[in-house]
Coordinates of C-alpha atoms and ligand atoms in Angstrom, one line a residue:
M11 CA 75.4 80.4 43.0
R12 CA 74.4 78.0 40.4
T13 CA 76.0 74.3 40.7
Q14 CA 76.2 73.0 37.5
F15 CA 79.8 71.4 36.4
I16 CA 81.7 71.4 33.6
G17 CA 81.8 68.2 31.7
A18 CA 82.3 66.2 28.8
I19 CA 84.0 67.3 25.5
G20 CA 81.2 68.3 22.6
Q21 CA 81.3 68.1 19.1
N22 CA 84.2 68.8 17.3
L23 CA 84.2 71.6 14.6
T24 CA 86.9 70.3 12.7
M25 CA 86.9 73.0 9.6
T26 CA 89.8 71.3 7.6
D27 CA 92.7 69.0 7.5
P28 CA 94.2 69.7 10.7
S29 CA 97.5 68.2 9.8
A30 CA 98.0 70.5 6.5
P31 CA 100.7 73.2 7.6
G32 CA 98.6 76.5 7.0
P33 CA 100.1 79.9 6.0
W34 CA 101.0 82.0 8.6
W35 CA 98.0 84.5 8.6
R36 CA 95.6 81.5 9.7
D37 CA 96.5 81.8 13.0
A38 CA 98.5 85.0 13.6
V39 CA 97.6 88.3 16.3
I40 CA 97.7 90.8 14.0
Y41 CA 97.6 94.4 16.0
E42 CA 95.9 97.1 14.1
I43 CA 98.1 100.7 14.3
Y44 CA 95.9 103.9 13.7
V45 CA 98.8 105.7 12.1
R46 CA 97.9 109.2 13.8
S47 CA 97.4 108.3 17.1
F48 CA 100.2 105.5 18.2
A49 CA 103.6 107.3 17.9
D50 CA 104.3 110.9 16.6
G51 CA 108.0 110.8 15.8
D52 CA 108.7 114.9 15.2
G53 CA 106.6 116.1 17.7
D54 CA 103.8 117.9 15.8
G55 CA 101.2 115.9 17.6
L56 CA 100.0 113.5 14.7
G57 CA 101.5 110.1 14.8
D58 CA 104.0 109.3 11.7
L59 CA 106.0 106.5 10.2
A60 CA 109.2 107.1 12.1
G61 CA 107.4 107.2 15.5
I62 CA 105.9 103.8 14.5
R63 CA 108.7 102.3 13.3
S64 CA 110.8 103.7 16.6
R65 CA 108.2 101.7 18.8
L66 CA 107.9 98.5 16.7
P67 CA 110.1 96.7 19.4
A68 CA 107.4 97.0 21.9
L69 CA 105.0 95.0 19.7
A70 CA 107.6 92.5 19.0
D71 CA 108.0 92.4 22.8
L72 CA 104.1 92.0 23.2
G73 CA 104.5 89.1 20.8
V74 CA 102.1 90.3 17.9
D75 CA 102.8 88.3 14.5
A76 CA 102.1 91.3 12.0
V77 CA 100.9 95.0 11.9
W78 CA 98.1 96.6 10.1
L79 CA 98.7 100.2 9.1
T80 CA 95.7 102.6 8.8
P81 CA 96.0 104.8 5.5
F82 CA 99.2 107.1 5.6
Y83 CA 99.0 108.3 1.8
P84 CA 98.5 111.6 0.9
S85 CA 95.1 112.8 1.9
P86 CA 93.3 116.1 3.5
Q87 CA 92.5 114.1 6.2
A88 CA 89.0 114.7 5.9
D89 CA 88.2 111.3 7.4
G90 CA 91.4 110.7 9.2
G91 CA 93.1 109.3 5.8
Y92 CA 90.4 107.1 4.4
D93 CA 89.9 110.4 2.0
V94 CA 93.2 109.3 -0.5
A95 CA 94.2 111.7 -2.6
D96 CA 97.3 109.4 -4.0
Y97 CA 97.3 105.4 -3.6
C98 CA 100.9 105.3 -4.4
D99 CA 102.8 107.8 -2.0
V100 CA 103.1 109.1 1.6
D101 CA 101.7 111.9 3.1
P102 CA 104.2 114.3 4.3
R103 CA 102.6 114.5 7.6
F104 CA 103.5 110.9 7.9
G105 CA 107.1 110.8 6.2
T106 CA 108.2 109.5 2.8
L107 CA 108.2 106.5 0.7
D108 CA 111.6 105.8 2.1
D109 CA 110.2 106.2 5.7
L110 CA 107.8 103.5 4.8
D111 CA 110.1 101.1 3.4
D112 CA 112.6 101.5 6.4
L113 CA 109.3 100.8 8.6
V114 CA 108.7 97.4 6.7
A115 CA 112.2 96.5 7.2
T116 CA 112.4 97.1 10.7
A117 CA 109.5 95.1 11.2
H118 CA 110.3 92.3 8.9
D119 CA 114.0 92.3 11.2
L120 CA 111.9 91.9 14.2
G121 CA 109.9 89.1 12.6
L122 CA 106.6 91.3 12.0
R123 CA 104.5 91.5 8.7
V124 CA 103.1 94.5 7.5
L125 CA 99.3 95.0 6.3
I126 CA 98.4 98.1 4.6
D127 CA 95.0 99.8 4.2
I128 CA 93.8 99.9 0.6
V129 CA 90.6 102.2 0.2
P130 CA 89.1 101.4 -3.1
N131 CA 85.5 102.5 -2.8
H132 CA 85.9 106.0 -3.1
T133 CA 89.0 108.4 -3.7
S134 CA 89.2 112.2 -1.9
V135 CA 88.2 115.1 -3.7
E136 CA 91.7 115.8 -4.1
H137 CA 92.5 112.8 -5.9
E138 CA 93.8 114.0 -9.8
W139 CA 90.8 112.2 -11.1
F140 CA 88.2 113.9 -9.4
R141 CA 89.6 117.1 -10.0
A142 CA 89.7 116.5 -13.5
A143 CA 86.1 115.2 -12.9
V144 CA 84.7 118.0 -11.8
A145 CA 86.8 120.9 -14.2
G146 CA 84.4 120.2 -17.3
P147 CA 81.5 117.8 -18.2
G148 CA 83.5 116.1 -21.0
A149 CA 86.1 115.1 -18.7
P150 CA 86.4 111.1 -19.2
E151 CA 87.6 111.0 -15.7
R152 CA 83.9 112.0 -14.8
D153 CA 82.8 108.2 -15.5
R154 CA 85.1 107.0 -13.3
Y155 CA 82.9 108.1 -10.5
L156 CA 78.8 108.4 -10.0
F157 CA 77.9 111.2 -11.6
R158 CA 74.2 111.2 -11.8
P159 CA 71.5 114.4 -13.0
G160 CA 69.2 115.4 -9.9
R161 CA 65.6 114.9 -9.9
G162 CA 62.9 117.4 -9.9
P163 CA 62.4 119.9 -12.6
E164 CA 65.8 122.1 -11.7
G165 CA 67.7 118.7 -10.8
D166 CA 68.2 120.2 -7.5
E167 CA 67.0 117.1 -5.6
P168 CA 69.3 113.9 -5.4
P169 CA 69.2 111.5 -7.8
N170 CA 67.8 109.3 -4.9
D171 CA 67.0 108.6 -1.2
W172 CA 70.5 106.9 -0.3
R173 CA 72.2 108.0 2.8
S174 CA 75.5 108.4 3.8
V175 CA 77.2 106.1 6.6
F176 CA 78.1 109.8 8.1
G177 CA 74.9 111.1 8.4
G178 CA 72.9 113.3 5.8
P179 CA 72.2 112.5 1.6
A180 CA 74.8 110.3 0.0
W181 CA 74.7 113.0 -3.0
T182 CA 76.7 116.3 -3.5
R183 CA 76.0 118.3 -6.4
I184 CA 78.8 120.3 -7.9
T185 CA 79.0 123.4 -9.7
E186 CA 80.7 123.3 -13.4
A187 CA 83.7 125.6 -13.9
D188 CA 81.4 128.0 -16.0
G189 CA 79.1 128.6 -12.8
S190 CA 76.0 126.5 -13.9
P191 CA 75.0 124.1 -11.7
G192 CA 76.0 120.9 -12.5
P193 CA 75.2 117.0 -11.8
W194 CA 75.3 115.0 -8.5
Y195 CA 78.1 112.5 -7.4
L196 CA 77.3 109.3 -5.2
H197 CA 79.4 109.3 -1.4
L198 CA 78.3 106.9 0.6
F199 CA 80.8 108.4 3.3
D200 CA 81.6 112.0 3.4
G201 CA 81.2 114.3 1.0
S202 CA 85.0 114.8 0.4
Q203 CA 85.0 110.8 -0.6
P204 CA 83.4 110.4 -4.0
D205 CA 82.8 106.5 -4.8
L206 CA 84.3 105.2 -7.5
D207 CA 82.5 103.2 -10.6
W208 CA 83.9 99.9 -10.5
T209 CA 82.2 98.9 -14.0
R210 CA 85.0 101.0 -15.4
D211 CA 88.0 99.1 -16.7
E212 CA 90.5 101.9 -16.2
V213 CA 89.4 101.7 -12.2
R214 CA 90.1 98.1 -12.2
E215 CA 93.5 98.2 -13.9
A216 CA 94.7 101.3 -12.1
F217 CA 93.8 99.4 -8.5
D218 CA 95.8 96.2 -10.1
E219 CA 98.4 98.5 -10.1
V220 CA 98.3 99.9 -6.7
L221 CA 98.3 96.4 -5.3
R222 CA 101.3 95.6 -7.7
F223 CA 103.5 99.0 -6.3
W224 CA 102.9 98.0 -2.8
L225 CA 103.5 94.1 -2.9
D226 CA 106.6 95.1 -5.0
R227 CA 107.9 97.2 -1.8
G228 CA 107.8 94.0 0.1
V229 CA 103.8 94.7 2.3
D230 CA 102.4 91.2 3.3
G231 CA 99.1 92.2 2.3
F232 CA 96.2 94.5 2.3
R233 CA 93.0 95.3 4.6
I234 CA 90.3 96.8 2.6
D235 CA 88.3 99.2 3.4
V236 CA 84.3 98.9 3.1
A237 CA 85.0 95.7 0.7
H238 CA 81.1 95.4 0.3
G239 CA 80.3 98.7 -1.1
L240 CA 82.4 98.8 -4.3
A241 CA 79.3 97.4 -6.4
K242 CA 76.1 99.4 -7.0
D243 CA 73.1 98.5 -8.3
P244 CA 73.0 100.6 -11.9
A245 CA 69.2 101.3 -11.6
M246 CA 70.3 103.6 -8.5
P247 CA 66.7 102.7 -7.1
D248 CA 65.5 104.5 -4.0
I249 CA 65.9 102.3 -0.8
G250 CA 62.9 103.5 0.8
G251 CA 62.1 101.4 3.9
R252 CA 63.2 98.5 2.5
F253 CA 66.4 98.3 4.9
A254 CA 67.4 99.2 8.1
R255 CA 69.4 102.4 8.3
G256 CA 73.1 101.8 9.0
G257 CA 76.0 100.1 7.5
V258 CA 75.3 96.4 8.0
A259 CA 74.4 94.7 4.8
A260 CA 71.2 93.0 4.2
E261 CA 70.6 90.5 0.7
G262 CA 69.2 92.7 -2.2
H263 CA 70.5 95.6 -1.1
P264 CA 71.4 98.6 -3.8
H265 CA 74.6 99.1 -2.8
W266 CA 76.0 96.9 0.1
D267 CA 77.6 93.1 -0.4
R268 CA 76.5 92.9 -4.1
D269 CA 77.2 89.9 -6.2
E270 CA 79.4 91.9 -8.5
V271 CA 82.3 93.0 -5.9
H272 CA 82.9 89.0 -6.1
D273 CA 84.4 89.6 -9.8
I274 CA 86.5 92.0 -8.1
Y275 CA 88.0 90.1 -5.7
R276 CA 88.9 87.1 -7.9
R277 CA 90.6 89.7 -10.2
W278 CA 92.7 90.7 -6.9
R279 CA 93.3 87.2 -5.8
R280 CA 95.2 86.8 -9.3
V281 CA 97.1 89.8 -8.7
I282 CA 98.4 89.0 -5.1
D283 CA 98.9 85.2 -6.3
A284 CA 101.6 86.1 -8.8
Y285 CA 103.7 87.2 -5.5
A286 CA 105.7 84.6 -3.4
G287 CA 105.2 84.9 0.2
D288 CA 101.7 84.0 1.7
R289 CA 100.8 87.7 0.9
V290 CA 97.1 88.0 2.7
F291 CA 94.0 90.2 2.0
V292 CA 91.5 91.0 4.9
A293 CA 88.4 92.1 3.9
E294 CA 86.4 94.9 6.3
A295 CA 82.9 93.9 5.1
Y296 CA 80.2 94.7 7.9
L297 CA 77.5 91.9 6.5
G298 CA 74.4 90.5 7.7
G299 CA 75.8 87.2 8.9
A300 CA 78.7 84.9 8.7
H301 CA 76.8 83.0 5.5
R302 CA 77.4 86.3 3.6
L303 CA 80.7 86.9 4.8
A304 CA 81.9 83.2 3.7
R305 CA 81.1 84.3 -0.1
Y306 CA 84.0 86.5 0.1
L307 CA 86.3 83.8 1.3
R308 CA 85.5 81.2 -1.5
P309 CA 89.1 79.3 -2.6
D310 CA 89.6 82.0 -5.5
E311 CA 88.6 85.3 -3.8
L312 CA 90.2 87.1 -0.2
H313 CA 91.8 84.8 1.9
T314 CA 90.4 86.5 5.7
A315 CA 87.7 88.8 6.4
F316 CA 87.1 90.3 9.9
N317 CA 84.4 88.7 11.5
F318 CA 82.6 91.6 13.1
D319 CA 80.0 89.5 14.9
L320 CA 81.8 89.1 18.1
L321 CA 82.6 92.6 18.0
L322 CA 78.8 93.5 17.5
A323 CA 77.7 91.4 20.3
P324 CA 76.8 92.1 23.7
W325 CA 78.7 90.6 26.7
D326 CA 76.5 87.4 27.2
A327 CA 77.4 84.0 26.7
D328 CA 74.4 83.0 24.2
A329 CA 75.5 85.5 21.9
F330 CA 79.1 85.2 22.2
R331 CA 78.6 81.2 21.6
G332 CA 76.3 82.1 18.7
A333 CA 78.8 84.3 16.8
I334 CA 81.4 81.7 17.3
D335 CA 79.5 79.1 16.2
D336 CA 77.8 80.8 13.1
S337 CA 81.6 82.0 12.0
I338 CA 83.1 78.6 12.5
E339 CA 80.2 76.3 10.7
H340 CA 80.0 78.8 8.1
L341 CA 83.6 79.7 7.2
A342 CA 84.4 75.7 7.2
A343 CA 82.3 75.3 4.0
V344 CA 84.6 77.2 2.3
G345 CA 87.4 76.3 3.7
A346 CA 88.7 79.9 5.2
T347 CA 89.8 80.6 8.6
P348 CA 87.8 82.8 11.1
T349 CA 89.1 86.5 11.8
W350 CA 88.1 87.9 15.6
V351 CA 88.0 91.0 16.5
L352 CA 86.7 93.2 19.7
S353 CA 87.5 96.7 19.2
N354 CA 88.9 98.9 15.9
H355 CA 89.3 102.5 14.9
D356 CA 85.7 102.5 14.1
M357 CA 84.0 101.4 17.3
V358 CA 83.7 102.2 20.5
R359 CA 86.2 100.3 22.6
H360 CA 85.4 97.1 24.1
L361 CA 86.2 97.5 28.0
T362 CA 83.8 100.7 27.5
R363 CA 81.0 98.6 25.8
Y364 CA 81.5 95.9 28.4
S365 CA 80.4 98.8 31.2
G366 CA 83.4 100.3 31.6
G367 CA 85.2 101.0 35.0
E368 CA 86.3 98.2 37.0
V369 CA 83.2 95.9 35.6
G370 CA 84.2 96.7 32.0
R371 CA 87.9 96.4 32.8
R372 CA 87.4 92.9 34.1
R373 CA 85.4 91.7 31.5
A374 CA 87.7 92.6 28.9
R375 CA 90.3 91.1 30.8
A376 CA 88.5 87.8 30.7
A377 CA 87.4 88.7 26.6
A378 CA 91.2 89.0 26.0
L379 CA 91.9 85.6 26.8
L380 CA 88.3 84.3 25.0
L381 CA 89.6 86.1 22.0
L382 CA 93.2 84.9 22.2
A383 CA 92.0 81.0 22.8
L384 CA 89.6 80.7 19.6
P385 CA 90.7 79.0 16.2
G386 CA 91.9 81.4 13.8
A387 CA 93.3 84.8 13.8
A388 CA 92.9 87.6 16.0
Y389 CA 92.9 91.6 15.6
L390 CA 93.7 93.7 18.6
Y391 CA 93.1 97.5 18.4
Q392 CA 96.0 99.7 19.5
G393 CA 95.5 100.4 23.5
E394 CA 93.2 97.5 24.2
E395 CA 96.5 95.8 25.5
L396 CA 96.7 98.9 27.9
G397 CA 93.2 98.4 29.0
L398 CA 92.4 102.0 27.3
P399 CA 88.7 103.3 27.8
E400 CA 86.8 104.9 25.4
V401 CA 87.3 109.0 25.6
T402 CA 83.9 109.9 25.9
D403 CA 84.2 113.5 27.1
L404 CA 86.1 115.1 24.1
P405 CA 85.6 118.6 23.9
D406 CA 82.8 119.2 20.8
A407 CA 85.9 121.8 19.3
A408 CA 88.7 118.8 19.3
R409 CA 86.2 116.4 17.3
Q410 CA 87.5 115.7 14.0
D411 CA 85.1 112.9 12.6
P412 CA 82.9 113.7 9.8
T413 CA 80.2 111.7 11.4
F414 CA 79.9 114.4 14.5
H415 CA 79.7 117.3 12.0
R416 CA 77.4 115.6 9.7
T417 CA 75.0 114.7 12.1
K418 CA 75.3 118.1 13.8
G419 CA 76.8 116.5 17.2
R420 CA 73.8 114.1 17.2
E421 CA 76.4 111.1 17.1
P422 CA 80.0 111.5 19.0
G423 CA 81.4 110.1 16.2
R424 CA 84.7 107.7 16.6
D425 CA 87.3 110.4 18.0
G426 CA 86.7 108.6 21.4
C427 CA 88.9 105.5 20.7
R428 CA 91.1 107.4 18.7
V429 CA 93.0 109.4 21.0
P430 CA 96.8 109.1 21.1
I431 CA 97.9 106.3 23.0
P432 CA 100.2 106.4 26.2
W433 CA 103.9 105.0 26.4
E434 CA 105.7 106.6 29.3
G435 CA 103.2 108.1 31.9
D436 CA 105.4 110.6 33.2
E437 CA 106.5 112.3 29.9
P438 CA 104.9 114.8 27.8
S439 CA 101.9 113.6 25.8
Y440 CA 102.3 110.5 28.0
G441 CA 105.2 109.8 25.5
F442 CA 103.4 109.4 22.3
G443 CA 105.9 112.1 20.9
P444 CA 108.5 114.2 22.0
T445 CA 106.2 117.3 23.0
A446 CA 102.9 117.7 24.8
A447 CA 101.4 118.0 21.3
S448 CA 98.5 115.4 21.1
W449 CA 95.7 115.9 17.9
L450 CA 93.0 114.8 20.3
P451 CA 93.5 115.8 23.9
Q452 CA 94.6 112.8 26.1
P453 CA 92.6 112.4 29.5
A454 CA 94.3 113.7 32.8
D455 CA 94.3 110.2 34.2
W456 CA 96.3 108.0 31.9
A457 CA 99.7 108.2 33.4
G458 CA 98.9 104.5 35.0
L459 CA 97.9 103.1 31.6
G460 CA 101.5 103.8 30.0
R461 CA 103.4 100.8 28.5
R462 CA 106.6 101.3 30.5
E463 CA 104.3 101.6 33.7
Q464 CA 102.4 98.5 32.8
A465 CA 105.2 96.4 31.5
E466 CA 106.5 96.5 35.6
D467 CA 103.4 95.5 36.8
P468 CA 102.6 91.6 36.7
T469 CA 98.8 92.3 37.0
S470 CA 98.3 94.8 34.4
M471 CA 96.7 94.4 31.5
L472 CA 99.4 94.5 29.4
S473 CA 101.0 91.6 31.1
L474 CA 97.8 89.9 31.0
Y475 CA 98.0 90.1 26.9
R476 CA 102.0 89.6 26.8
E477 CA 101.6 86.2 29.0
A478 CA 98.5 85.0 26.6
L479 CA 100.5 85.5 23.3
R480 CA 103.5 83.6 24.8
L481 CA 101.3 81.0 26.1
R482 CA 99.3 81.0 22.3
R483 CA 102.1 79.8 20.3
P484 CA 102.1 76.5 20.6
L485 CA 98.5 76.1 20.5
P486 CA 97.2 73.4 17.5
G487 CA 96.3 74.5 14.7
P488 CA 92.9 76.7 14.3
D489 CA 91.2 73.5 12.7
E490 CA 91.1 71.8 16.4
F491 CA 88.0 73.6 18.3
A492 CA 85.3 71.8 20.4
W493 CA 82.7 73.1 22.7
I494 CA 82.8 71.5 26.2
D495 CA 79.7 71.2 28.3
A496 CA 79.1 74.0 30.7
P497 CA 76.8 75.8 32.8
S498 CA 74.6 78.5 31.5
G499 CA 76.6 81.9 31.1
V500 CA 79.9 79.9 31.0
L501 CA 81.6 79.2 27.4
A502 CA 84.2 76.2 27.6
F503 CA 86.1 74.7 24.8
G504 CA 89.0 72.9 23.9
R505 CA 91.8 73.3 21.5
G506 CA 93.3 69.7 20.7
D507 CA 94.0 67.6 23.7
G508 CA 96.0 69.6 25.5
F509 CA 94.4 73.1 26.2
S510 CA 91.0 74.4 27.1
C511 CA 89.4 78.0 28.0
V512 CA 86.7 78.6 30.2
V513 CA 84.9 81.9 30.6
N514 CA 82.4 82.9 33.2
M515 CA 80.7 85.5 31.4
G516 CA 77.9 86.1 34.3
D517 CA 77.5 88.4 36.8
D518 CA 77.9 85.4 39.9
P519 CA 80.7 83.3 40.5
V520 CA 79.7 79.6 39.4
A521 CA 80.4 76.2 41.3
W522 CA 83.2 74.4 38.8
S523 CA 85.5 71.8 38.3
P524 CA 88.8 71.8 35.8
P525 CA 87.6 70.2 32.4
A526 CA 89.3 66.5 33.1
A527 CA 91.8 66.5 30.5
T528 CA 93.1 69.7 30.7
P529 CA 93.4 70.1 35.0
T530 CA 96.4 73.2 35.1
I531 CA 95.8 76.4 35.1
A532 CA 98.0 78.1 32.6
L533 CA 96.7 81.7 32.8
S534 CA 93.9 83.7 34.3
S535 CA 92.3 86.8 33.6
A536 CA 91.5 87.0 37.3
P537 CA 92.9 85.3 40.8
V538 CA 91.1 81.7 40.6
D539 CA 91.0 79.0 43.3
P540 CA 91.0 75.9 41.8
Q541 CA 89.1 74.3 44.7
G542 CA 86.5 77.2 44.7
A543 CA 83.8 79.0 42.5
L544 CA 84.8 80.5 39.1
P545 CA 84.5 84.4 39.6
A546 CA 81.9 86.6 37.8
A547 CA 83.7 87.9 34.4
T548 CA 87.0 85.6 34.3
A549 CA 88.6 83.2 32.0
V550 CA 90.9 80.7 32.7
W551 CA 93.3 78.5 30.1
F552 CA 93.7 75.3 31.5
E553 CA 96.5 72.7 29.9
S554 CA 97.2 68.9 30.5
Ligands
LIG6 C1 85.9 102.0 7.0 C2 86.7 102.9 7.9 C3 86.7 104.0 8.4 C4 86.2 105.0 7.2 C5 85.2 104.4 6.4 C6 85.2 105.2 4.9 O1 84.8 101.7 7.5 O2 87.5 101.9 8.8 O3 87.3 104.6 9.4 O4 85.7 105.9 7.4 O5 85.8 102.8 5.7 O6 86.7 104.7 4.2

């Protein structure tokens, strides 16, 4: 056992004037609803808007401030709806525009805001623009995408060496209507997701209208899909060995995080600023550090962006502390608020990343208290409040993620975090819908993880989240944060004078004493004895 003690308050990392009242999103907790897997109203095994609406009271009860809905637009569903065929409608599988309006109204009645997903980097091949683009070489719609001639004497090699994020080349060749081989189109994701050419005015204007369409319907903001991918180097140079493969950007990259994207977000900011009610953008941007993220958050650009550094960090105190410091310091420079996240529909669930089983569960409980004590906004991914693990044993035949298919099964893909969630453990499909149908098979041992079962158990993950969200409310503004000296492997920080959070991220108990200014335990992720050692993988909230 180590014998250091938690001591004096460290340097205060004040970000902006702490007395200034901020808009709601500066310290909100926003709950990601993966629409296909949250609640199925009609029993076909696929989640839908009516199902979501019927279950919103459970989220109000949990205590979140807002929901983010993943795409519900008409779509062939080649990438779970991130392949949009019509940006201004609802896919009949999920409902109708009226259902969406009803959902927004119900959410607002319950005090919940609603963010929706906008997917500007690419459309579906089923979008009317792309259908027109492939109908003939002279179609003006072809210019809205990134068509290029192939290389080699026959043009039968891709125009460059760019790779799809989902595996394989980022180019697909079309066949013209007369049967002759045509040019290639760029798709940074699946072949069914052709990238748009954002240098084109008609693309920019169309998306202004999409934003207005939804803002007029009362949505409170947008999560911007692949926000760092919209601009491409017009020379389209080979990447060669210059950059690591994968989704994280690096400076000077020909298609990630290029300077030109910022013009687009300045334009979008002007659109959203015309609306009352603190509407908000949150960018999905996997970048090489918070200094790059801060550029998206300059005062005339986006309001917030996910900080994925915590999500990408291993369960390690130094890694977490580095990610937290980096984010707070760089975002402070532009007056932006941090936005933390541990899991989403693209990543292995954090309980499993943190070793799974009882160890993972214990760490996930501690991580929840850490996440919800940090300054700024927090995003929860549906099911983390139930302690759901990643489902790692889905049969190949059930897998739907294009990553699995494009890598010929080498990468399992993201289905394991998208399994429909349990509500009532003793119902068919665990209450996901009124029938036993579920678009991905649910594990046989999830009955005890049902929301209803957990609501009745004060020691459950759900009870921990609910209590943390309740206690979080009166926390001081996002600007008040200060590290407290702590032993190696322990993170400790204060939020104003009356609250502190201490997390032992190590595998051994640590001798300790509560921070002097906040001696009273308000909540802990595991039982703690104030006179004894702080157990391994345990977080404690203190108040004065
Ligand atoms: C984002 C989404 C992911 C999708 C991809 C392509 O990363 O979160 O689910 O596959 O964009 O749209």
